[in-house]
PDB file of C-alpha atoms in Angstrom:
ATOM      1  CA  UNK A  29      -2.505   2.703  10.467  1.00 38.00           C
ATOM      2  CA  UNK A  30      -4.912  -0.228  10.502  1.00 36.00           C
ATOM      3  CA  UNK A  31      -8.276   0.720   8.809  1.00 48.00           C
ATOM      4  CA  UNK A  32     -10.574  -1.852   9.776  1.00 41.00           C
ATOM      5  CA  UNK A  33     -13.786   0.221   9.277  1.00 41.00           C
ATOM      6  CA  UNK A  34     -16.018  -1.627   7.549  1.00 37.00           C
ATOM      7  CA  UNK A  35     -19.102  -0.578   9.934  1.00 36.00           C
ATOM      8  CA  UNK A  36     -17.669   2.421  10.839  1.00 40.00           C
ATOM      9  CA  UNK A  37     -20.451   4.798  11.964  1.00 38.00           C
ATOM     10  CA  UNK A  38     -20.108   8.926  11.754  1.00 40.00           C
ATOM     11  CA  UNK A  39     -22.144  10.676  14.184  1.00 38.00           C
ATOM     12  CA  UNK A  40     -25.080  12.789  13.348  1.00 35.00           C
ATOM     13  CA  UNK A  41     -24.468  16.029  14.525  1.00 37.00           C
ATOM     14  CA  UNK A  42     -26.519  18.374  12.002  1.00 37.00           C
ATOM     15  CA  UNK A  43     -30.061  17.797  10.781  1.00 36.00           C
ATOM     16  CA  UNK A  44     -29.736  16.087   7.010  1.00 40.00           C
ATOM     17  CA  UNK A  45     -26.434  14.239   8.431  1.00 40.00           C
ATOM     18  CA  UNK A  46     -25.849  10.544   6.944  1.00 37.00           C
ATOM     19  CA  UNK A  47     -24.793   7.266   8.414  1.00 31.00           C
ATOM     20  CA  UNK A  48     -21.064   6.738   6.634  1.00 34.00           C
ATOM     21  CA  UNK A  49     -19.787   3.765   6.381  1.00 32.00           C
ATOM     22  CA  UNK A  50     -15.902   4.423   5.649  1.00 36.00           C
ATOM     23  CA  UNK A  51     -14.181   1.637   3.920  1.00 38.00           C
ATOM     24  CA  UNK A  52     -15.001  -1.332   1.414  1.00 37.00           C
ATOM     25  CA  UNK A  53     -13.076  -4.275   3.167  1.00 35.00           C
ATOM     26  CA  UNK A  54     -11.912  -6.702   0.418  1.00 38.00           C
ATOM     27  CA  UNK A  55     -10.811  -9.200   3.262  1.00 34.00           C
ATOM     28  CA  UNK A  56      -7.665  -7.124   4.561  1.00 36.00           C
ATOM     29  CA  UNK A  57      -9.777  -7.087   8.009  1.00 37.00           C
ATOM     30  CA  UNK A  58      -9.413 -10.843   8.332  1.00 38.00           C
ATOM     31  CA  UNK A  59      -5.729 -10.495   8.407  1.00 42.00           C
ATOM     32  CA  UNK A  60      -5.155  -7.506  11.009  1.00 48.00           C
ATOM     33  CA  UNK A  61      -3.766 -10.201  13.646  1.00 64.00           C
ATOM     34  CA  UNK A  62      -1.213 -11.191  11.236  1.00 90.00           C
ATOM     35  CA  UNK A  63       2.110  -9.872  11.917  1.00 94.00           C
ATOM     36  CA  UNK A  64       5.084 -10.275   9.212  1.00 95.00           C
ATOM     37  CA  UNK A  65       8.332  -8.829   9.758  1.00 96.00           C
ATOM     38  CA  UNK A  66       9.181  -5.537   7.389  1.00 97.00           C
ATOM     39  CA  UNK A  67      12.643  -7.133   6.275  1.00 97.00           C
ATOM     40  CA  UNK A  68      11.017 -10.276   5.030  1.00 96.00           C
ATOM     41  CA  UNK A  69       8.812  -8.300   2.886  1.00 97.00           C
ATOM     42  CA  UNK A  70      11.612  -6.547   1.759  1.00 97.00           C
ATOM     43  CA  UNK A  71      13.214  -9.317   0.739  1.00 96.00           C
ATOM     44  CA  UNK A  72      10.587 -10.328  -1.752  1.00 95.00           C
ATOM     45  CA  UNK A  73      10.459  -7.161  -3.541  1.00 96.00           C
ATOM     46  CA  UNK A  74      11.838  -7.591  -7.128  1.00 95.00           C
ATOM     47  CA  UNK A  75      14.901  -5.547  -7.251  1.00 95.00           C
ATOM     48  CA  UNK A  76      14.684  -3.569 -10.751  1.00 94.00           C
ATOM     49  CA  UNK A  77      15.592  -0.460 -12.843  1.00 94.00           C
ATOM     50  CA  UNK A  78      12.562   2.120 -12.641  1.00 93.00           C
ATOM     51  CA  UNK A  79      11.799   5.121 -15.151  1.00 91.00           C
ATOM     52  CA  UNK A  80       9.039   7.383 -15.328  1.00 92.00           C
ATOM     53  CA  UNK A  81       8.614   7.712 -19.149  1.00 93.00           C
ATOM     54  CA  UNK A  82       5.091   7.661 -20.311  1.00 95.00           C
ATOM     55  CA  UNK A  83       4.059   8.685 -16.906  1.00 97.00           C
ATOM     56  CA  UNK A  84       0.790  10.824 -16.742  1.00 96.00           C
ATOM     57  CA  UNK A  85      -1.358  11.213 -13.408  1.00 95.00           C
ATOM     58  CA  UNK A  86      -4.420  10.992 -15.453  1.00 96.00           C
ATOM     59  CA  UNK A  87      -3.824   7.311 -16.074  1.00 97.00           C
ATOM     60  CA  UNK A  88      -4.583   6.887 -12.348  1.00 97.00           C
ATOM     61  CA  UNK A  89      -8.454   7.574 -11.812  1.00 96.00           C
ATOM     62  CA  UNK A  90      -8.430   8.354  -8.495  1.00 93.00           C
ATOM     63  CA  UNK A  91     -10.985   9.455  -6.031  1.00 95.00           C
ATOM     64  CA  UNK A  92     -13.870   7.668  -7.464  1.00 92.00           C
ATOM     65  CA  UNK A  93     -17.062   6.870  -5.343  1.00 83.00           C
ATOM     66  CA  UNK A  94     -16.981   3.713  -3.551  1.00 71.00           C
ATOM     67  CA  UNK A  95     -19.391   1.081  -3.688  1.00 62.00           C
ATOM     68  CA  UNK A  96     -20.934   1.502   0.115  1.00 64.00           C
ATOM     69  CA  UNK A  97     -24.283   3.404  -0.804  1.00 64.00           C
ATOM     70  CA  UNK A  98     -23.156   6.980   0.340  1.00 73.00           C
ATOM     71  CA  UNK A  99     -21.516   9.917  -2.456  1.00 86.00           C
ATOM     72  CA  UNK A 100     -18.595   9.776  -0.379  1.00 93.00           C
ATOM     73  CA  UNK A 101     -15.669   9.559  -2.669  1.00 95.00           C
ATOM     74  CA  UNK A 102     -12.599   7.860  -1.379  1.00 95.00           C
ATOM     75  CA  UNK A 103     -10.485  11.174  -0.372  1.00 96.00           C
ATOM     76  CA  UNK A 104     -14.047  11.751   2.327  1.00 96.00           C
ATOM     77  CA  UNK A 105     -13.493   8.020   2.975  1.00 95.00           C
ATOM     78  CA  UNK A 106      -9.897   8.731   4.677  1.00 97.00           C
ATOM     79  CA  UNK A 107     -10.530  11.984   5.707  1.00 97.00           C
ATOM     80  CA  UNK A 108     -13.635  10.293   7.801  1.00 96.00           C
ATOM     81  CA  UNK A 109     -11.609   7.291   8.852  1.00 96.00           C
ATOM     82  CA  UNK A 110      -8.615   9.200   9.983  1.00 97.00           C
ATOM     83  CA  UNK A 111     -10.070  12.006  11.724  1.00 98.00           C
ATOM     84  CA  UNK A 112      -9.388  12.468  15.751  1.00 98.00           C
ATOM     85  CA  UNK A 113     -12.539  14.113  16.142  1.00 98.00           C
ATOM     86  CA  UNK A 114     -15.379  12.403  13.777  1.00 97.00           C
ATOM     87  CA  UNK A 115     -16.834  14.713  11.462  1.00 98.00           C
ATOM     88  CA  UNK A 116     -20.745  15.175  10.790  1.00 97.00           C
ATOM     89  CA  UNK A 117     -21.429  13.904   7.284  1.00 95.00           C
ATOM     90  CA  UNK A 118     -23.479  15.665   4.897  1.00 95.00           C
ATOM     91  CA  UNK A 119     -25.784  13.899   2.254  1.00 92.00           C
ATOM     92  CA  UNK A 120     -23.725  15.670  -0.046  1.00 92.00           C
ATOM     93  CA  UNK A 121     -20.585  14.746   2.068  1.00 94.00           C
ATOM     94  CA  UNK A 122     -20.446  17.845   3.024  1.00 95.00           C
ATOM     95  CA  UNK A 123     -18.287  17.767   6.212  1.00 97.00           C
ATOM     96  CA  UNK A 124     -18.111  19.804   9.224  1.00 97.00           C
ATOM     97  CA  UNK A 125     -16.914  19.496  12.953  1.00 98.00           C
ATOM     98  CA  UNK A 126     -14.092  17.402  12.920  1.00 98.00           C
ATOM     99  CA  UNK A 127     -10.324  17.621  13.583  1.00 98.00           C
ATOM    100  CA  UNK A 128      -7.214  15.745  11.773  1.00 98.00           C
ATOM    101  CA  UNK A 129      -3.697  15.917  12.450  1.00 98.00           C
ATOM    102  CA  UNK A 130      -0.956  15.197   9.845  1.00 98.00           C
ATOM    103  CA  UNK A 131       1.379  11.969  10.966  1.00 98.00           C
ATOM    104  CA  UNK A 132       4.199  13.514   9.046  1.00 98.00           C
ATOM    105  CA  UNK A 133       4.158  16.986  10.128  1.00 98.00           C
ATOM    106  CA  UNK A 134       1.631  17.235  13.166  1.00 98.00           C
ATOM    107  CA  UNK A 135      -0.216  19.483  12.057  1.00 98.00           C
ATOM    108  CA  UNK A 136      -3.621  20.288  13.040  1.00 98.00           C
ATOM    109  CA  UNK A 137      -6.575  21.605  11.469  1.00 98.00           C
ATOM    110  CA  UNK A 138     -10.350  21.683  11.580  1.00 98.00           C
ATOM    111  CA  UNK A 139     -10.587  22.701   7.994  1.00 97.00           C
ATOM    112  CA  UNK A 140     -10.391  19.151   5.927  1.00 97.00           C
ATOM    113  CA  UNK A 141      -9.660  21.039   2.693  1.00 96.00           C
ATOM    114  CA  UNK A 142      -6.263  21.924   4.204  1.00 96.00           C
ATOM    115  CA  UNK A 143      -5.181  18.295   3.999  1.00 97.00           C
ATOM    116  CA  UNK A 144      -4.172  16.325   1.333  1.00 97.00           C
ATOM    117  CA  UNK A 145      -4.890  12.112   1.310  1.00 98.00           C
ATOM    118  CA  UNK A 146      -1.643  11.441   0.136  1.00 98.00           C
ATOM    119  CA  UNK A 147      -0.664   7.683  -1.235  1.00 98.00           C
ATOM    120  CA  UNK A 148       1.827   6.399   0.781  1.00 98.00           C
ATOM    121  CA  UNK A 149       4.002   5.688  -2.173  1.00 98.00           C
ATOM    122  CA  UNK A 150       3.299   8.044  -4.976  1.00 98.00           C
ATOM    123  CA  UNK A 151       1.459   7.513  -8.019  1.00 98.00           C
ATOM    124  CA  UNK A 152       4.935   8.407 -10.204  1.00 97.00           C
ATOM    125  CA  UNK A 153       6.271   5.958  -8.182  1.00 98.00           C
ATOM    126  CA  UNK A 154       4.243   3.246  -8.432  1.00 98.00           C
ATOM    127  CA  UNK A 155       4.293   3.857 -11.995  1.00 98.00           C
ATOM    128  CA  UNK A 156       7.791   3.447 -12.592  1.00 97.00           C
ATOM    129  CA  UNK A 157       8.011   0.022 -10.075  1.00 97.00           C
ATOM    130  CA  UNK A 158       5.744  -1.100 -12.383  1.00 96.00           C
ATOM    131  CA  UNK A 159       2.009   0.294 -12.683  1.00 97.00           C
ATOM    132  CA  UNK A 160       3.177   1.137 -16.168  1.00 96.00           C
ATOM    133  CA  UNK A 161       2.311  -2.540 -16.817  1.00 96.00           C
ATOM    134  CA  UNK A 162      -1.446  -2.667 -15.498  1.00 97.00           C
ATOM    135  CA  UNK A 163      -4.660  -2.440 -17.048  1.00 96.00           C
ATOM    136  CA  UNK A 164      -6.489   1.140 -16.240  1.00 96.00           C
ATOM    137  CA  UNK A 165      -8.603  -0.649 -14.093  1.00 96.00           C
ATOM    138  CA  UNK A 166      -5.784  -1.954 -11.806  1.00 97.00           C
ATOM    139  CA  UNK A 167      -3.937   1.590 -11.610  1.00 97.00           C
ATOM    140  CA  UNK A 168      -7.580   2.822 -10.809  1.00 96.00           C
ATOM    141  CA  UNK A 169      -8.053   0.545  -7.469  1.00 96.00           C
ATOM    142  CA  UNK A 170      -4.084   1.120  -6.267  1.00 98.00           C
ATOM    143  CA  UNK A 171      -5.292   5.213  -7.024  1.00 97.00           C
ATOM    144  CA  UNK A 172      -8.487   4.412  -4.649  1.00 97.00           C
ATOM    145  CA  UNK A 173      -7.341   1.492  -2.553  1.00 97.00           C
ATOM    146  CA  UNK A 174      -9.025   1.698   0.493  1.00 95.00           C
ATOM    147  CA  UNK A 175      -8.490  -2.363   1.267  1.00 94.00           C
ATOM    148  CA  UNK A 176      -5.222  -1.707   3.205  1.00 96.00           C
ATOM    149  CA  UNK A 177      -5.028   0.855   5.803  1.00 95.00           C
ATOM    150  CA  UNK A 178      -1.611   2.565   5.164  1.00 97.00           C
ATOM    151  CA  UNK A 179      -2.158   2.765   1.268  1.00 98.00           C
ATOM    152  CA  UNK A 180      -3.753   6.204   2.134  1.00 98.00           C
ATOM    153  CA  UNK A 181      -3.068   9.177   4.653  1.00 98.00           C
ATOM    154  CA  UNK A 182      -4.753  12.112   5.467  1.00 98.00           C
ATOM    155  CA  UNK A 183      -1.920  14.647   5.624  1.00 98.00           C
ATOM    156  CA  UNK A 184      -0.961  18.448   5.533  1.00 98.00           C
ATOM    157  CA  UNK A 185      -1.060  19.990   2.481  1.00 97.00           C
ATOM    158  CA  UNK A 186       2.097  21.316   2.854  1.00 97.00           C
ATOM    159  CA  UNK A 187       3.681  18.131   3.837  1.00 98.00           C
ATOM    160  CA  UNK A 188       2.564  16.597   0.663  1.00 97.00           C
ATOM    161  CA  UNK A 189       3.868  18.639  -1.347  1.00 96.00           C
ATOM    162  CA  UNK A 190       6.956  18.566   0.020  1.00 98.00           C
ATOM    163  CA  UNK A 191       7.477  14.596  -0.497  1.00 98.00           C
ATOM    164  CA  UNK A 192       6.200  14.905  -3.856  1.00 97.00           C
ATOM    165  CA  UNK A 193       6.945  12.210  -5.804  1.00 97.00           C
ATOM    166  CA  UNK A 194       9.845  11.134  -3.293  1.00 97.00           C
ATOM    167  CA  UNK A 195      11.137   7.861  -2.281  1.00 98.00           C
ATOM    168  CA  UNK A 196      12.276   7.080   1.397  1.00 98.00           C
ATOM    169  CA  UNK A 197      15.967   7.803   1.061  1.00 97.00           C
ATOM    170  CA  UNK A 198      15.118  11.352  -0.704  1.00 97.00           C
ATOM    171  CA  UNK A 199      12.405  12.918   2.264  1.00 98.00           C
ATOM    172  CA  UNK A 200      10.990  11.562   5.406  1.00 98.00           C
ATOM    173  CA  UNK A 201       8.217  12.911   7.955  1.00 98.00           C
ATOM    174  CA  UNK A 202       9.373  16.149   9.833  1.00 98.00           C
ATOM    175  CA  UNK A 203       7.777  13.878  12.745  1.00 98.00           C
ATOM    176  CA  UNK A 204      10.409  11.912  13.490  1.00 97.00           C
ATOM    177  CA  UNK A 205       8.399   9.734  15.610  1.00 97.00           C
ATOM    178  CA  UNK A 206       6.666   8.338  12.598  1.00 98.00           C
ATOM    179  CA  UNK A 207       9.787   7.918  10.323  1.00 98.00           C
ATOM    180  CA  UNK A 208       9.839   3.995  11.356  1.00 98.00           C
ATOM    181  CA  UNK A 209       5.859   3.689  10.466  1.00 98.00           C
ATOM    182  CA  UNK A 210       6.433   5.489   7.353  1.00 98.00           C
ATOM    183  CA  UNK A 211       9.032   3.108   6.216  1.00 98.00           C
ATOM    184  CA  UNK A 212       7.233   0.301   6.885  1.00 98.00           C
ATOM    185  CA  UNK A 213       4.412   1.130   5.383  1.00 98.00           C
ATOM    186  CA  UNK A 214       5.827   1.840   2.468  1.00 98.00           C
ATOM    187  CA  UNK A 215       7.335  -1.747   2.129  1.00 98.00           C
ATOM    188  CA  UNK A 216       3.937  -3.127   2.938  1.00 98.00           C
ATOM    189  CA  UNK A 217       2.070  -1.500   0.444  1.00 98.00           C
ATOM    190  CA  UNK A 218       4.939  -2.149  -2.270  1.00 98.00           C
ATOM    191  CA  UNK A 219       4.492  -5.748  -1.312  1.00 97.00           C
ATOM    192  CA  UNK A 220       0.578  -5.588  -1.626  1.00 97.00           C
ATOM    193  CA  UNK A 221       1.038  -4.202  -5.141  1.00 98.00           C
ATOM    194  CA  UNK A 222       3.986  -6.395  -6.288  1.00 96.00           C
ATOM    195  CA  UNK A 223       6.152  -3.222  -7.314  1.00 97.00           C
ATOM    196  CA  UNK A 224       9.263  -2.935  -7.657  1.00 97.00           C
ATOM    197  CA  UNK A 225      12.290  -1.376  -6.109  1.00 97.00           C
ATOM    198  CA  UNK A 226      15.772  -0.499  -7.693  1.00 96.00           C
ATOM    199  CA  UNK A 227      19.005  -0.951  -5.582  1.00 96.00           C
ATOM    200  CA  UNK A 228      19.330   2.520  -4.177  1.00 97.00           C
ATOM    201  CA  UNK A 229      15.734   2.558  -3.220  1.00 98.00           C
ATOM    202  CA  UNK A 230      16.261  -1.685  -1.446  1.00 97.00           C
ATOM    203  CA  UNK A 231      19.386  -0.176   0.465  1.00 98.00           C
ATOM    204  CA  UNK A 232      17.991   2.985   1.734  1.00 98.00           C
ATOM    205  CA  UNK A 233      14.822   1.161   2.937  1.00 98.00           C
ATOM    206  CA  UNK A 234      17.340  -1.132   4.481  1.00 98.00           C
ATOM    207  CA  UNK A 235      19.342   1.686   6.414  1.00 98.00           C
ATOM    208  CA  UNK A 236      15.910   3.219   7.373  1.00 98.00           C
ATOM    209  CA  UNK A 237      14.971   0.562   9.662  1.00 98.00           C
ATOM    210  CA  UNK A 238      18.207   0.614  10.995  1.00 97.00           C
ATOM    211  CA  UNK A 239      18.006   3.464  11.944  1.00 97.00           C
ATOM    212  CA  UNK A 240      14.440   4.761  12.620  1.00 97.00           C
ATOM    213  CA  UNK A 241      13.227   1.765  14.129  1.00 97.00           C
ATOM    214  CA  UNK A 242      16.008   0.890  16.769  1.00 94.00           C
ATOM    215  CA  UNK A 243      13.682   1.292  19.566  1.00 89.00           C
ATOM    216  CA  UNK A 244      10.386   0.393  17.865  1.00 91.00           C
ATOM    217  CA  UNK A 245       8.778  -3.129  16.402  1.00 93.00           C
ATOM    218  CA  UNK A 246      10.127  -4.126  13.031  1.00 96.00           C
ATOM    219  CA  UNK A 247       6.954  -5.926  11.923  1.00 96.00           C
ATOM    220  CA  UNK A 248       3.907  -4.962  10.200  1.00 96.00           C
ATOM    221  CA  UNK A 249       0.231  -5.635   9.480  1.00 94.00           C
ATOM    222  CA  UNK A 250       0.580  -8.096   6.619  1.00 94.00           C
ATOM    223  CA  UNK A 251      -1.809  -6.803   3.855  1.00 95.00           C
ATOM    224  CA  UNK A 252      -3.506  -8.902   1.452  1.00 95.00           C
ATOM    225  CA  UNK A 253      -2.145  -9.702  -2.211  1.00 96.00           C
ATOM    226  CA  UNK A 254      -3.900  -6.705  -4.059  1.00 96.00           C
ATOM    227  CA  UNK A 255      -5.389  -8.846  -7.768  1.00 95.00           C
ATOM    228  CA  UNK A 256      -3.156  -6.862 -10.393  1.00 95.00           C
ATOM    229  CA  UNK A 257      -3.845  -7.662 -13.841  1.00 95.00           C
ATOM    230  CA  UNK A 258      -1.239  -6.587 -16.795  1.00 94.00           C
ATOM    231  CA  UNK A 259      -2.281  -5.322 -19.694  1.00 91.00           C
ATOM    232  CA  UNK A 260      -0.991  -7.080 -22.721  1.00 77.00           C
ATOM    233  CA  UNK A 261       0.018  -5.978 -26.345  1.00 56.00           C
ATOM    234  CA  UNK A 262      -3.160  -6.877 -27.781  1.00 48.00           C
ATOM    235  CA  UNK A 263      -5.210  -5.031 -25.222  1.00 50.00           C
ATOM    236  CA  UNK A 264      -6.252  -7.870 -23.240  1.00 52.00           C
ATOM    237  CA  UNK A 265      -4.906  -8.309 -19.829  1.00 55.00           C
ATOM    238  CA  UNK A 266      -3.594 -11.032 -17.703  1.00 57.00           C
ATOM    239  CA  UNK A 267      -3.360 -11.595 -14.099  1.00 58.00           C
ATOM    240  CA  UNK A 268      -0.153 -10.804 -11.955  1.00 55.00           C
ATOM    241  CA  UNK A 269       1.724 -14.264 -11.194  1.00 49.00           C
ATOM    242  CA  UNK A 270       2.319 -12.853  -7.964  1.00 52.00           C
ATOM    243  CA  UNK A 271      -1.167 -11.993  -7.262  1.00 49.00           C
ATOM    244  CA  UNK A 272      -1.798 -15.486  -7.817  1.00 52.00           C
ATOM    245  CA  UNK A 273      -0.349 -17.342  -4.632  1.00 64.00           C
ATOM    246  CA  UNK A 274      -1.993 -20.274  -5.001  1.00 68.00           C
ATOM    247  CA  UNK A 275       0.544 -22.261  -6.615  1.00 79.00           C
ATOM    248  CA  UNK A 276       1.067 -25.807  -5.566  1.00 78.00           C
ATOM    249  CA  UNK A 277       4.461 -24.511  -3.570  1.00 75.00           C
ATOM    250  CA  UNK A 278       2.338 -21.946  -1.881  1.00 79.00           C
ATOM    251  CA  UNK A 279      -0.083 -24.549  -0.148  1.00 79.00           C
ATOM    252  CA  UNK A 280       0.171 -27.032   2.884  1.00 77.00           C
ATOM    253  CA  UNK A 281       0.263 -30.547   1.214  1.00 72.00           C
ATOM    254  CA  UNK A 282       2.549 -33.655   0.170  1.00 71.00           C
ATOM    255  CA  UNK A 283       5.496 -32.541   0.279  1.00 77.00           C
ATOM    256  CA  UNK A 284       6.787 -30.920  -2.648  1.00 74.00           C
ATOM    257  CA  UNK A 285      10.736 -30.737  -3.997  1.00 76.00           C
ATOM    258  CA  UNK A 286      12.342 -28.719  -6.671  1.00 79.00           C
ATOM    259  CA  UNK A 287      12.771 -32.359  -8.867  1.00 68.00           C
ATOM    260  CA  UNK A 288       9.497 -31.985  -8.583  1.00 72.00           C
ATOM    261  CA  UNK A 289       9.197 -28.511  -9.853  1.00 76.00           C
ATOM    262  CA  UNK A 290      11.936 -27.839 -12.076  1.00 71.00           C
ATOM    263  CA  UNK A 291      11.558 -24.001 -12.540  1.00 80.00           C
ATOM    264  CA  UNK A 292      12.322 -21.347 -10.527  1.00 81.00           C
ATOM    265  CA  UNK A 293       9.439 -20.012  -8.290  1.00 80.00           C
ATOM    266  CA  UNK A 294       8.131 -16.914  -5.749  1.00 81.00           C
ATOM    267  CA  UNK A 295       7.443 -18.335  -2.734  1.00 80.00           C
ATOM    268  CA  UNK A 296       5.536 -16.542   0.503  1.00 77.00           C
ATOM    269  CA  UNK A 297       5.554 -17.218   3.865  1.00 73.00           C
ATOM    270  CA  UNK A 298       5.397 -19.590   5.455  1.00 73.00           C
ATOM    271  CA  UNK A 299       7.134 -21.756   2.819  1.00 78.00           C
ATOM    272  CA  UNK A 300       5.385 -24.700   3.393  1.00 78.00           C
ATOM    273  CA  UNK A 301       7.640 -26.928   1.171  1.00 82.00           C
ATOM    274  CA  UNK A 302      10.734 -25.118   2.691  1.00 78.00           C
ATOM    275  CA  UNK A 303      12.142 -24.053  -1.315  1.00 80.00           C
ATOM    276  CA  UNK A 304      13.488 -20.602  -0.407  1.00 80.00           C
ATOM    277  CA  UNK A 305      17.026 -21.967   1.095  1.00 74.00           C
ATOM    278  CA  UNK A 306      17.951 -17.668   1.306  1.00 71.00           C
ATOM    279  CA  UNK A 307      14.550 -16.310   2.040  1.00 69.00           C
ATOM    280  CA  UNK A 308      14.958 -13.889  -0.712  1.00 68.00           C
ATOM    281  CA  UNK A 309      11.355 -14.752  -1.782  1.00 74.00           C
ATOM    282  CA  UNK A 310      12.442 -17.581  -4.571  1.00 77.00           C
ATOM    283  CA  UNK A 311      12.775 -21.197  -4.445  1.00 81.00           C
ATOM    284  CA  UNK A 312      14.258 -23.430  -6.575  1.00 83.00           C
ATOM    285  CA  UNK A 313      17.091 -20.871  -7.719  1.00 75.00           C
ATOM    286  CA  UNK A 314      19.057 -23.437  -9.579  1.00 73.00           C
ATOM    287  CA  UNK A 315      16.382 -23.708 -12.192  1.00 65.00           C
ATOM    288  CA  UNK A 316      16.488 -20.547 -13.027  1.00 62.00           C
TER     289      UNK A 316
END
């Protein structure tokens, strides 16, 4: 699922054909070596009630045009990027010749309007594990987030539809072959995003593993901290406290205690100060 594109060239195969180049990296590409296990992730999701009221897919403005000098939107973007045959790539981004095949339902087709780029965990979803709480522009770049590679999938229409606005434990892939990717990923990108999950959703992630990934690696491509800013009663916004891992705690250094702390605190790998005695994500539990 990695998309580490940045300089990814289409092929000119028609006369008027442009050089695409299919993602904006925002530094995810640095980190494709890094491993994490899925459960520890998990672990540091904040377990909480979710509701859809208020929700409206127009508060997501997705498929804008990204900032790489071509009018390729960021639908084209995946549909480039995941293609098994490359596509030629119109200055209009127009495109033409290629082939994609759906992960969840295998699917093939050489018609790209026949797919769907489906987020990997749903814009109604997101909004009730907390995108209710962003500013515009942060529900914007999870709508168009091309920075993490399983964020977005080129899929069948039909499979799309059927997930809807599904969690894990309500629909998986008809290809069962993916089911252990797909729950992974959907951790990952949860974790990228700092949302939430309630206790239904935490325990059928949980079982999913178990069971779909018996025979397959239980670790994933640690993404990058997405910068979510919340948008506050007067309008203004502030920055995510858990996009901001650059606490003290957070950082090699003299060592630190919680005397020295006195609060309770999120702490991410690898726990340099060794504060998370459960690794459920916080330290200093006492003070809380």
């Amino acid at each position: 699922m990695r998309r580490a594109l940045s300089a990814l060239t289409v092929a000119v195969l028609t006369a008027g054909a442009v050089i695409v180049p299919a993602f904006v990296d925002d530094g995810a590409t640095a980190e494709a070596t890094t491993k994490v296990g899925v459960r520890t992730l998990l672990r540091q999701l904040d377990v909480k009630a979710e509701t859809n009221a208020g929700y409206d897919r127009t508060k997501f403005r997705h498929w804008i045009d990204t900032a790489d000098a071509d009018v390729c939107n960021a639908r084209y973007e995946v549909l480039i990027a995941e293609a098994v045959r490359k596509p030629s790539v119109s200055s209009s981004c127009k495109l033409s010749n290629g082939k994609w095949r759906s992960k969840y339902d295998g699917k093939v087709t050489t018609n790209p309007s026949t797919f769907d780029v489906d987020h990997m965990v749903p814009l109604a979803e997101a909004w009730g594990s907390g995108a209710k709480r962003w500013t515009a522009a942060t529900r914007k770049a999870y709508a168009n987030d091309l920075g993490y590679g399983a964020s977005l999938i080129a899929v069948s229409a039909s499979s799309n539809r059927a997930k809807g606005a599904s969690e894990p434990g309500q629909w998986m892939p008809a290809t069962r072959s993916y089911r252990c990717a797909y729950v992974k990923n959907w951790i990952a990108v949860k974790w990228r995003w700092d949302l939430a999950v309630d206790r239904a959703e935490k325990t059928a992630l949980s079982n999913a593993i178990t069971r779909h990934c018996a025979s397959s690696s239980t670790t994933v491509t640690k993404p990058k901290r997405a910068t979510v800013k919340l948008a506050s009663s007067s309008g203004s916004s502030t920055s995510s406290s858990r996009a901001q891992a650059d606490a003290a705690w957070n950082k090699p250094g003299p060592d630190l205690d919680c005397s020295d702390i006195r609060k309770k605190v999120r702490v991410y790998p690898p726990d340099y100060h060794r504060l998370d005695a459960d690794g459920d994500g916080w330290g200093c539990e006492s003070y809380g």
